[in-house]
CSV table of C-alpha atoms in Angstrom, one decimal:
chain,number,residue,atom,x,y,z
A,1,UNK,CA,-24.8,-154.8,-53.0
A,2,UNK,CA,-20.9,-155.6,-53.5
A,3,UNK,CA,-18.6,-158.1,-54.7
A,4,UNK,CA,-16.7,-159.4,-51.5
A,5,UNK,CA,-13.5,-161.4,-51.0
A,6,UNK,CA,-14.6,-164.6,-48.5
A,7,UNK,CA,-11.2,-166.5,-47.9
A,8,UNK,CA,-13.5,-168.9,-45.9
A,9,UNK,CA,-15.1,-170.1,-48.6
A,10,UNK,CA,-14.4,-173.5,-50.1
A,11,UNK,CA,-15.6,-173.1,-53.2
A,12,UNK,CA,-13.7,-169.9,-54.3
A,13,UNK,CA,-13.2,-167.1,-52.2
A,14,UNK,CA,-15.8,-164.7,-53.9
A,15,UNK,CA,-19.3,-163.8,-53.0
A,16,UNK,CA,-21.7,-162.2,-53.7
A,17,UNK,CA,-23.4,-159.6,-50.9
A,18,UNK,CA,-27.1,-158.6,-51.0
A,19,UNK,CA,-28.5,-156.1,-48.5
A,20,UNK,CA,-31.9,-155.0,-47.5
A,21,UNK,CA,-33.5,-152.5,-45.2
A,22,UNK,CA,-34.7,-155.5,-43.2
A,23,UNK,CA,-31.8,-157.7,-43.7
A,24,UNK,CA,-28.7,-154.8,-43.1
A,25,UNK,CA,-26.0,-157.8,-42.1
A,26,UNK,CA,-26.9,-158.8,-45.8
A,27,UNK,CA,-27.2,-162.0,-47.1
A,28,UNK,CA,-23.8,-163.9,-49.1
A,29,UNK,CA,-24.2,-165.9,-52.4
A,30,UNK,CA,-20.8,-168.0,-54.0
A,31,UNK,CA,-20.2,-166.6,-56.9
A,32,UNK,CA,-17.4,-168.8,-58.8
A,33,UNK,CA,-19.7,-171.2,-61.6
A,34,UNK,CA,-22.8,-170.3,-59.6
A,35,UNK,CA,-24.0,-167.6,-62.5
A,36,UNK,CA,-26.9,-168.7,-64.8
A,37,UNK,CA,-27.4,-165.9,-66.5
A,38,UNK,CA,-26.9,-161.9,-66.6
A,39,UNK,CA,-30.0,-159.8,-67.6
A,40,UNK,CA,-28.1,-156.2,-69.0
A,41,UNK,CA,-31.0,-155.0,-71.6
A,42,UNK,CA,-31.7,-151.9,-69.5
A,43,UNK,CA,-27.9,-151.7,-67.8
A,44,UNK,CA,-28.0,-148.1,-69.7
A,45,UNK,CA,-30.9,-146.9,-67.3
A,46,UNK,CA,-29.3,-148.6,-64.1
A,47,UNK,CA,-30.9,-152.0,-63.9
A,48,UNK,CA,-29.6,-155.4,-64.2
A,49,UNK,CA,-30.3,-158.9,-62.9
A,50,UNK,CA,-27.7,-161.3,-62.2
A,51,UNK,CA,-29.4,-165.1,-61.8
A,52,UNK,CA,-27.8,-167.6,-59.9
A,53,UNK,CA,-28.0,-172.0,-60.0
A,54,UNK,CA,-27.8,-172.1,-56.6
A,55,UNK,CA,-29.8,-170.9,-54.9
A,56,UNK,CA,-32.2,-170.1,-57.3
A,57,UNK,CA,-32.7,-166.5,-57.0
A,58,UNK,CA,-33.0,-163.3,-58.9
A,59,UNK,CA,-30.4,-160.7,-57.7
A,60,UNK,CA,-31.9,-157.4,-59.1
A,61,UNK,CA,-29.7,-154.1,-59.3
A,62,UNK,CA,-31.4,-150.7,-60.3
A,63,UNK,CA,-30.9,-147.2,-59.3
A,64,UNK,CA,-27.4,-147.8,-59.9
A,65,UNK,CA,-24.7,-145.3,-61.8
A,66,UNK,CA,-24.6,-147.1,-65.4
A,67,UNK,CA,-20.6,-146.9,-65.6
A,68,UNK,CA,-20.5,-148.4,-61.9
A,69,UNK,CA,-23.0,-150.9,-62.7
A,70,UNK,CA,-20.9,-152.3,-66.1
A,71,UNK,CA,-17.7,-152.5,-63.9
A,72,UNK,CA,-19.6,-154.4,-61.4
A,73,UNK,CA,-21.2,-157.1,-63.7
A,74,UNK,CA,-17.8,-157.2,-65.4
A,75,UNK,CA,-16.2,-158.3,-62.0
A,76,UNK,CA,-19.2,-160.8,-61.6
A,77,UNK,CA,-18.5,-162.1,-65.3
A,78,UNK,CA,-14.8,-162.7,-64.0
A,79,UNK,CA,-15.3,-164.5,-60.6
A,80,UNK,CA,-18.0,-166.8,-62.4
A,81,UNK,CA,-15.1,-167.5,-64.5
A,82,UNK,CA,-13.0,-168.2,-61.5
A,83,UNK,CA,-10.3,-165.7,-62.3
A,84,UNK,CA,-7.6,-164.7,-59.7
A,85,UNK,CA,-9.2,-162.8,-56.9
A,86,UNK,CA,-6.4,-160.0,-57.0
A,87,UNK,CA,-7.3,-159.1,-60.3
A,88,UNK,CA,-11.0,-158.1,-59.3
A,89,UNK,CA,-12.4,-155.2,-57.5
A,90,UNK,CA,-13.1,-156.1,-54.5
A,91,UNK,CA,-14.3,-154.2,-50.9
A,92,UNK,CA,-13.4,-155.1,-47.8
A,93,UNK,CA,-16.1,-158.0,-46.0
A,94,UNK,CA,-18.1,-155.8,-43.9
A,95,UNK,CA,-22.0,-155.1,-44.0
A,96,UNK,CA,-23.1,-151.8,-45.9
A,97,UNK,CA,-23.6,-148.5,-44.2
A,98,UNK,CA,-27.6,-147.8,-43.4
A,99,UNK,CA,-26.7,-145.0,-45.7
A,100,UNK,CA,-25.7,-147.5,-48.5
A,101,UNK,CA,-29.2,-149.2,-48.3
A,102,UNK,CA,-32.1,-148.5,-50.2
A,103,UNK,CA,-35.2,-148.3,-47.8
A,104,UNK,CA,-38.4,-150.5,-49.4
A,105,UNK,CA,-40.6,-148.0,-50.8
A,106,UNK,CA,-44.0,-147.7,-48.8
A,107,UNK,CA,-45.9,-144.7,-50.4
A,108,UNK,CA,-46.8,-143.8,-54.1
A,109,UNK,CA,-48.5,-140.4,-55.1
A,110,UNK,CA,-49.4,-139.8,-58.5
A,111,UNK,CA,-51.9,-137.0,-59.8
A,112,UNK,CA,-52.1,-137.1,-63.2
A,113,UNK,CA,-52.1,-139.4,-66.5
A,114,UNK,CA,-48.7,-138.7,-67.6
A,115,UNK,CA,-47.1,-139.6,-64.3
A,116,UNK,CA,-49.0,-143.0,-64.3
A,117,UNK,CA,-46.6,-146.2,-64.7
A,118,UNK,CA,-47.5,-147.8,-68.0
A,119,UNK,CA,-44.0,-149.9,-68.5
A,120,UNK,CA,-42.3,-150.3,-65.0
A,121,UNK,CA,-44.4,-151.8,-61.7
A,122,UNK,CA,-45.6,-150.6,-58.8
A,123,UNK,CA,-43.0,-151.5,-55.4
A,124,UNK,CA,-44.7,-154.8,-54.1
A,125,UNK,CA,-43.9,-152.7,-50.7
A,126,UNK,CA,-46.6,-149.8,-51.5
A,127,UNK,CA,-48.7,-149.0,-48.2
A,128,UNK,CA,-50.4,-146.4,-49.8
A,129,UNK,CA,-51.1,-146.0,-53.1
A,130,UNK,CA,-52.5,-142.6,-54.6
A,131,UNK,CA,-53.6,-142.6,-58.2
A,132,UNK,CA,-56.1,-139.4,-59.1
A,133,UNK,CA,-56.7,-137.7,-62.1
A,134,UNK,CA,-55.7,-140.6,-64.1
A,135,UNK,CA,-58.3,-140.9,-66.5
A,136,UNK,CA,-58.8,-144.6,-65.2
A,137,UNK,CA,-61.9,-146.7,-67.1
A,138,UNK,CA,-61.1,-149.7,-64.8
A,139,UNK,CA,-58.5,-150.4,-61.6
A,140,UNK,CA,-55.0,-152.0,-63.0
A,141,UNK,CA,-54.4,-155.5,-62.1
A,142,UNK,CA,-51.3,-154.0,-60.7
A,143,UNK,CA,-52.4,-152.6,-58.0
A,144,UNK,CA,-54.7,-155.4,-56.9
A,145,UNK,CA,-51.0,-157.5,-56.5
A,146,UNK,CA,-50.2,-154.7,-54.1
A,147,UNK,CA,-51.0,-157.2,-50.9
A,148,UNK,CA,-49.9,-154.9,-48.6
A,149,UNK,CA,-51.9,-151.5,-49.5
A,150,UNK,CA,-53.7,-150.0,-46.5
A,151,UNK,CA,-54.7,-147.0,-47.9
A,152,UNK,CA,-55.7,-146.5,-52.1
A,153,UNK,CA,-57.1,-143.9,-53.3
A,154,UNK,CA,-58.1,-143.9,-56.9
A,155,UNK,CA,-60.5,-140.9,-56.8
A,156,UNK,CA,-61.4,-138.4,-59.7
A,157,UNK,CA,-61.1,-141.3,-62.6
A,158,UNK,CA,-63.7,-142.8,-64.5
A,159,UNK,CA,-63.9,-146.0,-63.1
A,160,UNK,CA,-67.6,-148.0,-63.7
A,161,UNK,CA,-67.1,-151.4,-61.7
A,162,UNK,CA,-65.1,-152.9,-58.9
A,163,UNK,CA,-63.5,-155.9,-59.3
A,164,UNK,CA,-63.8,-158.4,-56.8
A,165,UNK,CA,-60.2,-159.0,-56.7
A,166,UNK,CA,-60.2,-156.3,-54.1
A,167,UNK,CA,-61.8,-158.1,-52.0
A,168,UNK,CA,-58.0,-159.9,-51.8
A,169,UNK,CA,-55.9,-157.1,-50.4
A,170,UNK,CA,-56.2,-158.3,-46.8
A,171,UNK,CA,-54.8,-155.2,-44.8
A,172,UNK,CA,-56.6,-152.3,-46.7
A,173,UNK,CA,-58.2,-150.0,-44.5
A,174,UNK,CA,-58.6,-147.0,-46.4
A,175,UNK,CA,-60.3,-146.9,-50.0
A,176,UNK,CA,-61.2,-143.7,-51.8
A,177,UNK,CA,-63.4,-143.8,-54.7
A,178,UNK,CA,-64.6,-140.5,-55.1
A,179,UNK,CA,-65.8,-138.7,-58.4
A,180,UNK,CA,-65.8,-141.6,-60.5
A,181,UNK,CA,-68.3,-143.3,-62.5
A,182,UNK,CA,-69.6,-146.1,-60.4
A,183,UNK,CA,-73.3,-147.3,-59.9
A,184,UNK,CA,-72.8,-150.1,-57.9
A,185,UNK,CA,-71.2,-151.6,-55.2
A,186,UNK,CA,-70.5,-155.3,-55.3
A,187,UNK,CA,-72.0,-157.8,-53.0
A,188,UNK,CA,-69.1,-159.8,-53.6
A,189,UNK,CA,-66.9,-156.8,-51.8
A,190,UNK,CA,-69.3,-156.9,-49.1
A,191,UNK,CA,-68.3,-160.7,-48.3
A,192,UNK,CA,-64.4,-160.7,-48.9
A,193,UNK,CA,-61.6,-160.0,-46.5
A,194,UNK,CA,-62.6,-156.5,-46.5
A,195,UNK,CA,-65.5,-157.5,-43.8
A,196,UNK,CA,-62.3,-157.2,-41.0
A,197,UNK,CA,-59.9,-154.6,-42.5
A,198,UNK,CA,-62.2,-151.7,-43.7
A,199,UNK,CA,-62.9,-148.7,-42.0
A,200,UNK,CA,-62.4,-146.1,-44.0
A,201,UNK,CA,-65.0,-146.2,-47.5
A,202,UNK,CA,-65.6,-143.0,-49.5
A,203,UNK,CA,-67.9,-143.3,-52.7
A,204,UNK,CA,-69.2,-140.5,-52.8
A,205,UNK,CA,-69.8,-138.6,-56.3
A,206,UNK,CA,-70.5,-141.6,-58.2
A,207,UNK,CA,-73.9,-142.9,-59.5
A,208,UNK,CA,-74.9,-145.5,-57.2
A,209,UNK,CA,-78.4,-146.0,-56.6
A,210,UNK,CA,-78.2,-148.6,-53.8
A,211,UNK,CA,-76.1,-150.1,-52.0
A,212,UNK,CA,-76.4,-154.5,-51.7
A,213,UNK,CA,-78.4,-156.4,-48.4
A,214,UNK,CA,-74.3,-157.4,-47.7
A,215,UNK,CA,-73.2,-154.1,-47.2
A,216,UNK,CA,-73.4,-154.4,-43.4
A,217,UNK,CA,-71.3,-156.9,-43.1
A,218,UNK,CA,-68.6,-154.9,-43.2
A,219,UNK,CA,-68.8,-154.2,-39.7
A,220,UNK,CA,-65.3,-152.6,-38.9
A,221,UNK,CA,-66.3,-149.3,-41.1
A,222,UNK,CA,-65.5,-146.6,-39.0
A,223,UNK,CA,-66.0,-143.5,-41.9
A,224,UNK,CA,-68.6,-143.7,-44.7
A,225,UNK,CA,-69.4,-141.1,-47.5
A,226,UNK,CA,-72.2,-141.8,-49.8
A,227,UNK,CA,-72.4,-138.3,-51.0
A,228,UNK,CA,-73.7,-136.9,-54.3
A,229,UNK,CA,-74.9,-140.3,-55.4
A,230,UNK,CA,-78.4,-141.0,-56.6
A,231,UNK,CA,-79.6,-143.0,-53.4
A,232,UNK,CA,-83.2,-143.7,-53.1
A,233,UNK,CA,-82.6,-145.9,-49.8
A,234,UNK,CA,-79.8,-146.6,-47.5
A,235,UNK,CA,-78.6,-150.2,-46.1
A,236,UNK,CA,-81.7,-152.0,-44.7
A,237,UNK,CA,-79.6,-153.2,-41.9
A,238,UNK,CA,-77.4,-150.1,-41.8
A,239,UNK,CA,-77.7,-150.8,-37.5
A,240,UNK,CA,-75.3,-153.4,-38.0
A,241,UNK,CA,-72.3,-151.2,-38.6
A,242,UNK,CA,-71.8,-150.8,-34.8
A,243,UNK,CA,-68.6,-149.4,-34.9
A,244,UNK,CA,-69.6,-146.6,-37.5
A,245,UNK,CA,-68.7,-143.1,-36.5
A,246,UNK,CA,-69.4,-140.8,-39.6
A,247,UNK,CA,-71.8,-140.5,-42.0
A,248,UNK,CA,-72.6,-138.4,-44.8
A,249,UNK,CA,-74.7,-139.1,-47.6
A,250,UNK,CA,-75.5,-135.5,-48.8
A,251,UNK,CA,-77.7,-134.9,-51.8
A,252,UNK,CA,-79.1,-137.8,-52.9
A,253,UNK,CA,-82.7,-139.4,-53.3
A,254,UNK,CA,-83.3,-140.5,-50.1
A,255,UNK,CA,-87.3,-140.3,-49.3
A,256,UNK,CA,-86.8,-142.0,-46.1
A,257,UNK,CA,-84.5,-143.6,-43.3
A,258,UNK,CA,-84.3,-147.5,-43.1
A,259,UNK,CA,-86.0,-148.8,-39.6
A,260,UNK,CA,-82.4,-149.8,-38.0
A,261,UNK,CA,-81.2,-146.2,-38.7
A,262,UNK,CA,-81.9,-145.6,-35.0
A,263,UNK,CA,-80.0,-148.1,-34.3
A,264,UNK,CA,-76.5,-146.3,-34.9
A,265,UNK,CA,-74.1,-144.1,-32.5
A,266,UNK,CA,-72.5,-141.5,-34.5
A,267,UNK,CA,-70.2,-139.0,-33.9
A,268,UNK,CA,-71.3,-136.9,-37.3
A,269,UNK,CA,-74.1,-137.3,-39.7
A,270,UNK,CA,-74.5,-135.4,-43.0
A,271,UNK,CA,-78.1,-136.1,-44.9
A,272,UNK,CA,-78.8,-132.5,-45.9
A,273,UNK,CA,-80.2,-131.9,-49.5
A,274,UNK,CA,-82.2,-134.9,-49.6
A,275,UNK,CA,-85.7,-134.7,-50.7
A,276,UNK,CA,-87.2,-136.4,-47.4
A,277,UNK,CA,-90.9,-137.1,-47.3
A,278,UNK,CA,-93.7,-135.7,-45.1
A,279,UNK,CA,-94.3,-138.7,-42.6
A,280,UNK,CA,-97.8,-139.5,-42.1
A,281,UNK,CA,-98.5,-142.4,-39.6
A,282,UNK,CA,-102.4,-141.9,-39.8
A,283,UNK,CA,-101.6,-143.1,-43.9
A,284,UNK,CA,-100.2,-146.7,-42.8
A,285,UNK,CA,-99.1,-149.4,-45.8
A,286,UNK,CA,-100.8,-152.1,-45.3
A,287,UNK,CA,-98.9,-155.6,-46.0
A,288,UNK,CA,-101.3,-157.6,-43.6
A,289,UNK,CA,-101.8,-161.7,-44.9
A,290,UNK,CA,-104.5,-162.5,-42.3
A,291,UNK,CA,-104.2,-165.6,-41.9
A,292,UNK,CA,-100.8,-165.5,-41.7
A,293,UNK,CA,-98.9,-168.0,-44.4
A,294,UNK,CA,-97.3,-171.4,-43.1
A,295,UNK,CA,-94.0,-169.5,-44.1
A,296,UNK,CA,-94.6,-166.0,-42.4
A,297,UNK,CA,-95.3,-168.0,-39.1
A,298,UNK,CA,-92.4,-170.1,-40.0
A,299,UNK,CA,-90.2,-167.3,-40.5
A,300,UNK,CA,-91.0,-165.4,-37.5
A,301,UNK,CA,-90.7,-168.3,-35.4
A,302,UNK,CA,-87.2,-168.6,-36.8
A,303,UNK,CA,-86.1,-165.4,-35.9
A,304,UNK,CA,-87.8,-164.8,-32.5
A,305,UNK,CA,-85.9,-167.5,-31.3
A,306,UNK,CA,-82.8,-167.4,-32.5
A,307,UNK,CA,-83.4,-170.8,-34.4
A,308,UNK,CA,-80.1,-171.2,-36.0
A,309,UNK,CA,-80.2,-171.4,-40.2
A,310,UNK,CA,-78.0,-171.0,-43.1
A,311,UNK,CA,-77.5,-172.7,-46.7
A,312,UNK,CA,-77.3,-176.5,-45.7
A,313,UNK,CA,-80.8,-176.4,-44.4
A,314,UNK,CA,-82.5,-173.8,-46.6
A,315,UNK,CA,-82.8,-172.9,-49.4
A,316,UNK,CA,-80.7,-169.9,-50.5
A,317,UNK,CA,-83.8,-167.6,-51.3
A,318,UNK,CA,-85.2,-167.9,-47.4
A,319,UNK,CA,-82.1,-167.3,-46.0
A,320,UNK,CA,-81.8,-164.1,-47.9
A,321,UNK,CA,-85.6,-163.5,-46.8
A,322,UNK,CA,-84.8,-164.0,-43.2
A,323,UNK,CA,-81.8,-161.9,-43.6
A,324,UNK,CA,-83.7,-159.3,-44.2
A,325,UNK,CA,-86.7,-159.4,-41.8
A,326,UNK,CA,-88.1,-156.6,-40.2
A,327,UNK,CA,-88.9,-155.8,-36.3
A,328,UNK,CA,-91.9,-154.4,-34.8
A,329,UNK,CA,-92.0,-152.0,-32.3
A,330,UNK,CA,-93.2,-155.2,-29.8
A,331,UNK,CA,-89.7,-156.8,-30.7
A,332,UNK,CA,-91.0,-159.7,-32.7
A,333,UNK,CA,-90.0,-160.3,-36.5
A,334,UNK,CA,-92.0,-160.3,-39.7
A,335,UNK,CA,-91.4,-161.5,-43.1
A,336,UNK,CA,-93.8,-159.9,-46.0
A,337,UNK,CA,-97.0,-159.8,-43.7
A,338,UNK,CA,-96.9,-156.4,-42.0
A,339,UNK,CA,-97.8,-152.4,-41.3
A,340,UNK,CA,-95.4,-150.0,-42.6
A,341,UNK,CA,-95.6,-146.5,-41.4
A,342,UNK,CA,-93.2,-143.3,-41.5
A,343,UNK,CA,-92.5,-141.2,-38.2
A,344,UNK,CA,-90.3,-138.3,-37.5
A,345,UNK,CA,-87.0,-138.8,-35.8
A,346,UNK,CA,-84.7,-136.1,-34.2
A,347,UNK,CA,-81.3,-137.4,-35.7
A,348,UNK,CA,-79.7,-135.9,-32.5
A,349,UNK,CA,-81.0,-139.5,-31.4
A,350,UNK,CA,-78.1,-141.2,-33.0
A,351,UNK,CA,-75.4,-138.1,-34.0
A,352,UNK,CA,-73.7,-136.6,-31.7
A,353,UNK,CA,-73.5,-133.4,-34.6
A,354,UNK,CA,-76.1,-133.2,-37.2
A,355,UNK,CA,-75.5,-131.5,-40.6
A,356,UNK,CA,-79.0,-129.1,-41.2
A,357,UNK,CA,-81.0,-131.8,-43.5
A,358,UNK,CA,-82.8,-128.2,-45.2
A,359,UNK,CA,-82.0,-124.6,-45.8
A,360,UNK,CA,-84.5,-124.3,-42.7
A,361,UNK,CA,-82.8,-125.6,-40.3
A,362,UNK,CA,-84.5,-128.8,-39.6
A,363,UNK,CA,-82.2,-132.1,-38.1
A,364,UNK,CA,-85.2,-134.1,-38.2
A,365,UNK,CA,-86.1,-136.8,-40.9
A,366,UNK,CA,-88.5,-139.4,-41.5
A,367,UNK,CA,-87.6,-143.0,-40.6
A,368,UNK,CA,-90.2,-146.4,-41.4
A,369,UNK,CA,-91.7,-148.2,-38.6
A,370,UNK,CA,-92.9,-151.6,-39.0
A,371,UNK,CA,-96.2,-153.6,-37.3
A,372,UNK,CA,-96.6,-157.4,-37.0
A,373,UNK,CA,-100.2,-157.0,-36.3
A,374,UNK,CA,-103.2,-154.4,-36.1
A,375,UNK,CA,-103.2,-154.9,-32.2
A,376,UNK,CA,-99.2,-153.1,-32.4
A,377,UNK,CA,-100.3,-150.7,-35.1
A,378,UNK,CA,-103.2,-149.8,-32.8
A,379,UNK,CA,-101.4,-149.3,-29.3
A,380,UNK,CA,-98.9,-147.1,-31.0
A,381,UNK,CA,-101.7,-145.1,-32.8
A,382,UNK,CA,-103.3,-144.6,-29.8
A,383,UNK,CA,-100.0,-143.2,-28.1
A,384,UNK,CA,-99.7,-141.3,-30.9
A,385,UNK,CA,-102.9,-139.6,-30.8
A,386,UNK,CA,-102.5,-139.3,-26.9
A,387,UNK,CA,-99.2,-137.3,-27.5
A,388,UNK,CA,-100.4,-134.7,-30.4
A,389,UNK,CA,-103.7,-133.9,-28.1
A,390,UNK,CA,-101.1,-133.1,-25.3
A,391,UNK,CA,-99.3,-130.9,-27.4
């Protein structure tokens, strides 16, 4: 920033140059009764603002040499003025060196509680944004102004809910909460902007004991960690999260896989330490309506053929329903009339690498199949059967 001589002007042949990293020709404000008002409360530590009628804009100074910075506003004070140009301090009119300009700030590590910002801001240009071992109860409101964060990490705090402000940083692609004291996820989340920029989602070490129906809407997830949570199921529709690479989600509660687990193509998968049940397909669960309900036939009909559906035409409780409906092994859909059963699935199905589940050695787990009808249950009983006897 410098306080040029402009003998082109009309108006008085002072201005005022600004320059930016982006902008390194810098940008020329008159100067001569063009001053508002000077902001020097903090000139001691480097900073001042000097705001001008027209245009209306802020100039703000900081990192600057406090003696440097006084002589500087003084000059300002005496062009405002309109005193003789000779009698000022002025550089020659050429744009400042690359060296001269200070280059936007894009990434902010802190580890600790006493390093944390509690009077000045966080740089609006922030990228990425570490803040660990902050003893956090809740995320600053800050940091949710950051709109271009692509990366935040905010693990080891003690953070118990999410706001749904989050949701507004459009680029973010990375978020890290791990070791902190969540036990949720919000739905809202699951809905927001984040549904195109997230790939990168690490909550593991919390205490979240499910995660919403929404969840797998946030297709673009590349990397989840669900780790040392207390999980007793993952996403129902967890198949949706087609681009999903790597999953771990170690030592939890997990009894079973969700039926669209198979669905996935991963390059790692992590479930070890969970405390997976014996599957038993001769014990089925038996959810049969016989006859079927106006609304189960409804419903099926509805999603065997693609009928399209959404809020406008039903209510908001169906649509969650249908959201939600399961497949048999034929293909078709059911509601809330239906077999459930548990088989054994070689996760080297869906993971390229497989983390041992046990101390034994195993990479198999138990995953739910579902039935429309006692004629599917039967055939794959019968298959079933057919396969043990041959082995």
């Amino acid at each position: 920033m410098r306080l040029q001589c402009d003998p082109g002007r009309a108006r008085g042949g002072v201005c005022l140059m600004v320059c930016t990293a982006r902008d390194r020709a810098g940008v020329r404000y008159q100067v001569q009764d063009n001053v508002e008002r000077f902001f020097t409360r903090f000139v001691e530590e480097g900073k001042a603002t000097v705001r001008l009628k027209e245009p209306a804009v802020d100039v703000c100074l900081s990192k600057a040499n406090a003696s440097n910075l006084k002589t500087f506003l003084s000059a300002v004070r005496l062009a405002h003025q309109g005193s003789d140009v000779a009698a000022l301090p002025l550089s020659a009119l050429v744009p400042a060196k690359t060296s001269e300009v200070e280059k936007p700030k894009t990434k902010m590590i802190i580890t600790s509680k006493r390093d944390y910002p509690l009077t000045k801001g966080f740089p609006y240009s922030l990228e990425h944004l570490q803040a660990s071992y902050c003893r956090l109860a809740r995320i600053d409101t800050r940091v949710l102004c950051l709109k271009k964060l692509r990366k935040l990490d905010l693990s080891h705090n003690h953070i118990k809910q999410l706001p749904a402000t989050i949701g507004d940083l459009l680029f973010l692609q990375e978020l890290n909460l791990h070791d902190n004291h969540l036990e949720s996820f919000s739905s809202a989340l699951c809905s927001s902007t984040l549904q195109k920029s997230l790939q990168c989602l690490d909550l593991s070490q919390n205490k979240i004991k499910a995660l919403p129906i929404q969840f797998c809407q946030l297709r673009e997830l590349v990397n989840l960690k669900l780790d040392d949570n207390e999980l007793i199921r993952l996403p129902f529709k967890i198949g949706q999260l087609d681009h999903l690479r790597f999953l771990s989600a170690a030592r939890n509660k997990l009894p079973f896989l969700p039926s669209d687990f198979r669905k996935l193509c991963l390059e790692n998968l992590d479930l070890f330490g969970n405390p997976f049940e014996q599957p038993n397909p001769l014990l089925p669960n038996i959810q049969l309506k016989i006859p079927l309900t106006l609304l189960e036939c409804a419903a099926r009909a509805t999603v065997n053929y693609r009928i399209p559906y959404g809020h406008q035409l039903l209510p908001s409780h169906l649509c969650e329903d249908l959201e939600v409906a399961k497949t048999c092994q034929c293909g078709s859909a059911c509601l809330s009339s239906f077999i459930q059963i548990t088989v054994t699935m070689n996760l080297h199905h869906v993971a390229h690498t497989v983390v041992l589940v046990d101390n034994m050695g195993g990479t198999e787990a138990p995953i739910i199949c579902y039935f429309c009808s006692l004629g599917c249950y039967s055939q794959f009983l019968d298959r079933y059967l057919q396969s043990s006897a041959d082995h």
